[in-house]
Amino acid sequence: MMEVVRACGIFFLYAVAAIFAENAVFSRALGVSRLVKLVEDSTVDTLTFGGLMCLIQLVAAPLAYGANQLILPLSWRGAIRPFVFVLCSAVAFFVVLALLLLLMKEKARTMLSVLPMATFNSAVMGMLLVTATQNFTLLQTMGFALGSGVGYTMAVMVVTEGQRKMQGAPVPANFKGLPIRLIYIGILALAIYGFTGHRISIG
């Protein structure tokens, strides 16, 4: 019983760390270009995108973990690791696609347009590479995968809300649109960076 509780604790600890302290957007700038497009595109539902991204990451994470264990003895593993992880994401894409077609036939058509965006982006690839380079266990990898997806969705929602509030703000003409959005993301990233306990070293 204690082992199960301990395993659940590790899973949720890494999930929470990925949501806040290691947020893909604010801590590592992963998927920022996709985030900017999501904020601009009112036709894409943020929660749908985030849910699909979480599913993709939860399917791709154990595949990538197993593949990484297989290539670990190779001296040139660093060269092929990105390609292997892209293949894992592609497999995850087809698994989630099959699940959508089987379980959500009516809503599958609307989700199919979002699924490629949720699968093939730097946030997913970055998550797989971080878990591999940090030598996470399978449990840690799964927790980090879930947290990364949830954290990315929260980042999109925060930036979308910021965008909404800035529309009525007196922003100089040169900074309207993308520039002010990137400044806003940068300020949030600095806040997250400070929240995790980092300090600027002087001298």
Coordinates of C-alpha atoms in Angstrom, one line a residue:
M1 CA 0.0 0.0 0.0
M2 CA 2.8 2.4 0.9
E3 CA 4.5 1.7 -2.4
V4 CA 1.3 2.7 -4.3
V5 CA 1.0 5.9 -2.3
R6 CA 4.7 6.7 -2.9
A7 CA 4.3 6.1 -6.6
C8 CA 1.2 8.3 -6.8
G9 CA 3.1 11.0 -4.9
I10 CA 6.0 10.9 -7.3
F11 CA 3.7 11.0 -10.3
F12 CA 1.8 14.1 -9.0
L13 CA 5.0 15.8 -7.8
Y14 CA 6.4 15.7 -11.3
A15 CA 3.1 16.7 -12.8
V16 CA 2.8 19.7 -10.6
A17 CA 6.4 20.6 -11.2
A18 CA 5.8 20.5 -15.0
I19 CA 2.7 22.7 -14.6
F20 CA 4.3 25.4 -12.6
A21 CA 8.1 25.4 -12.0
E22 CA 8.9 23.7 -15.3
N23 CA 6.1 25.1 -17.4
A24 CA 6.9 24.4 -21.1
V25 CA 6.2 27.9 -22.3
F26 CA 7.3 30.1 -19.4
S27 CA 10.4 28.1 -18.2
R28 CA 11.7 26.7 -21.5
A29 CA 10.0 28.7 -24.2
L30 CA 8.7 25.5 -25.9
G31 CA 5.7 25.9 -28.2
V32 CA 5.6 29.7 -28.1
S33 CA 5.0 30.0 -31.8
R34 CA 2.1 27.6 -31.6
L35 CA 0.8 29.4 -28.5
V36 CA 0.8 32.8 -30.4
K37 CA -1.2 31.2 -33.2
L38 CA -3.7 29.7 -30.8
V39 CA -4.3 33.0 -29.1
E40 CA -5.0 34.6 -32.5
D41 CA -7.2 31.8 -33.8
S42 CA -10.6 32.0 -32.3
T43 CA -11.8 28.9 -34.2
V44 CA -9.6 26.6 -32.1
D45 CA -10.9 25.7 -28.7
T46 CA -8.1 25.9 -26.1
L47 CA -9.4 23.1 -23.9
T48 CA -9.8 20.8 -26.9
F49 CA -6.2 21.5 -28.0
G50 CA -4.9 21.0 -24.4
G51 CA -6.8 17.8 -23.9
L52 CA -5.5 16.3 -27.2
M53 CA -2.0 17.5 -26.3
C54 CA -2.2 15.7 -22.9
L55 CA -3.4 12.5 -24.6
I56 CA -0.6 12.7 -27.2
Q57 CA 2.0 13.2 -24.5
L58 CA 0.6 10.4 -22.3
V59 CA 0.8 8.0 -25.2
A60 CA 4.1 9.2 -26.6
A61 CA 5.9 9.4 -23.2
P62 CA 6.1 5.6 -22.5
L63 CA 7.0 4.9 -26.1
A64 CA 9.8 7.4 -26.0
Y65 CA 11.0 6.1 -22.7
G66 CA 11.2 2.6 -24.0
A67 CA 12.8 3.7 -27.2
N68 CA 15.3 5.8 -25.3
Q69 CA 16.2 2.7 -23.1
L70 CA 16.9 0.8 -26.3
I71 CA 19.2 3.4 -27.9
L72 CA 21.0 4.2 -24.6
P73 CA 23.9 1.9 -25.2
L74 CA 24.6 3.5 -28.6
S75 CA 27.4 6.1 -28.7
W76 CA 25.5 8.0 -31.4
R77 CA 22.2 8.0 -29.6
G78 CA 22.1 11.8 -29.4
A79 CA 22.0 12.0 -33.2
I80 CA 19.1 9.7 -33.7
R81 CA 17.1 10.5 -30.5
P82 CA 15.1 13.4 -32.1
F83 CA 14.1 11.2 -35.1
V84 CA 13.1 8.4 -32.8
F85 CA 11.0 10.7 -30.7
V86 CA 9.3 12.1 -33.8
L87 CA 8.4 8.5 -34.7
C88 CA 7.0 8.0 -31.2
S89 CA 4.8 11.2 -31.6
A90 CA 3.6 9.9 -35.0
V91 CA 2.6 6.5 -33.4
A92 CA 0.8 8.5 -30.6
F93 CA -1.0 10.5 -33.3
F94 CA -2.5 7.4 -34.9
V95 CA -3.4 5.9 -31.5
V96 CA -5.2 9.0 -30.4
L97 CA -6.8 9.3 -33.9
A98 CA -8.1 5.7 -33.6
L99 CA -9.5 6.4 -30.1
L100 CA -11.3 9.6 -31.3
L101 CA -12.9 7.7 -34.2
L102 CA -14.0 4.9 -32.0
L103 CA -15.2 6.8 -29.0
M104 CA -16.2 10.2 -30.2
K105 CA -17.5 9.7 -33.8
E106 CA -19.7 12.9 -33.7
K107 CA -17.0 15.2 -32.4
A108 CA -14.1 13.5 -34.1
R109 CA -14.3 15.7 -37.2
T110 CA -13.8 19.0 -35.3
M111 CA -11.0 17.5 -33.3
L112 CA -9.2 16.1 -36.3
S113 CA -8.3 19.6 -37.5
V114 CA -6.6 20.3 -34.2
L115 CA -4.9 16.9 -33.6
P116 CA -1.9 17.5 -35.9
M117 CA -1.2 20.8 -34.2
A118 CA -1.4 19.1 -30.8
T119 CA 1.0 16.3 -31.9
F120 CA 3.7 17.9 -34.0
N121 CA 5.0 20.9 -32.1
S122 CA 8.1 21.8 -30.1
A123 CA 6.3 21.5 -26.8
V124 CA 5.7 17.8 -27.2
M125 CA 9.2 17.2 -28.6
G126 CA 10.7 19.3 -25.9
M127 CA 8.9 17.3 -23.2
L128 CA 10.2 14.0 -24.6
L129 CA 13.8 15.3 -24.8
V130 CA 13.7 16.8 -21.3
T131 CA 12.5 13.5 -19.7
A132 CA 15.2 11.6 -21.7
T133 CA 18.1 13.9 -20.9
Q134 CA 17.1 14.2 -17.2
N135 CA 17.0 10.3 -17.0
F136 CA 13.5 10.3 -15.5
T137 CA 12.0 7.0 -14.5
L138 CA 8.8 5.8 -16.4
L139 CA 6.6 7.1 -13.5
Q140 CA 8.4 10.5 -13.5
T141 CA 8.1 10.6 -17.3
M142 CA 4.4 10.0 -17.2
G143 CA 3.8 12.6 -14.5
F144 CA 5.9 15.2 -16.4
A145 CA 4.0 14.4 -19.6
L146 CA 0.6 15.0 -18.0
G147 CA 1.9 18.2 -16.2
S148 CA 3.4 19.5 -19.4
G149 CA 0.2 19.2 -21.3
V150 CA -1.9 20.8 -18.5
G151 CA 0.8 23.5 -18.0
Y152 CA 0.8 24.4 -21.7
T153 CA -3.0 24.7 -21.7
M154 CA -2.9 27.0 -18.7
A155 CA -0.2 29.1 -20.4
V156 CA -2.5 29.5 -23.4
M157 CA -5.4 30.5 -21.2
V158 CA -3.3 33.0 -19.3
V159 CA -1.9 34.6 -22.5
T160 CA -5.4 34.7 -24.0
E161 CA -6.8 36.5 -21.0
G162 CA -3.9 38.9 -21.1
Q163 CA -4.5 39.5 -24.8
R164 CA -8.2 40.2 -24.0
K165 CA -7.3 42.8 -21.3
M166 CA -4.6 44.4 -23.5
Q167 CA -7.1 45.1 -26.3
G168 CA -8.6 47.9 -24.2
A169 CA -5.3 49.2 -22.9
P170 CA -3.5 52.2 -24.3
V171 CA -0.7 50.2 -26.0
P172 CA 1.6 52.3 -28.3
A173 CA 0.9 51.5 -32.0
N174 CA 4.4 50.0 -32.5
F175 CA 3.8 47.5 -29.8
K176 CA 0.3 46.4 -30.7
G177 CA -0.3 42.7 -31.7
L178 CA 2.6 40.3 -31.6
P179 CA 5.2 42.6 -29.9
I180 CA 3.2 43.3 -26.8
R181 CA 2.1 39.6 -26.6
L182 CA 5.8 38.5 -26.6
I183 CA 6.6 41.1 -24.0
Y184 CA 3.7 39.9 -21.8
I185 CA 5.0 36.2 -22.2
G186 CA 8.5 37.4 -21.3
I187 CA 7.3 39.1 -18.1
L188 CA 5.3 36.0 -17.1
A189 CA 8.4 33.9 -17.8
L190 CA 10.5 36.1 -15.6
A191 CA 7.9 35.8 -12.8
I192 CA 7.9 32.0 -13.1
Y193 CA 11.7 32.0 -13.1
G194 CA 11.8 34.1 -9.9
F195 CA 9.1 32.0 -8.3
T196 CA 11.2 28.8 -8.6
G197 CA 14.0 30.4 -6.5
H198 CA 16.5 31.5 -9.1
R199 CA 18.6 34.5 -8.4
I200 CA 20.7 36.8 -10.6
S201 CA 24.3 36.5 -9.8
I202 CA 26.3 39.7 -9.7
G203 CA 30.0 39.8 -10.4

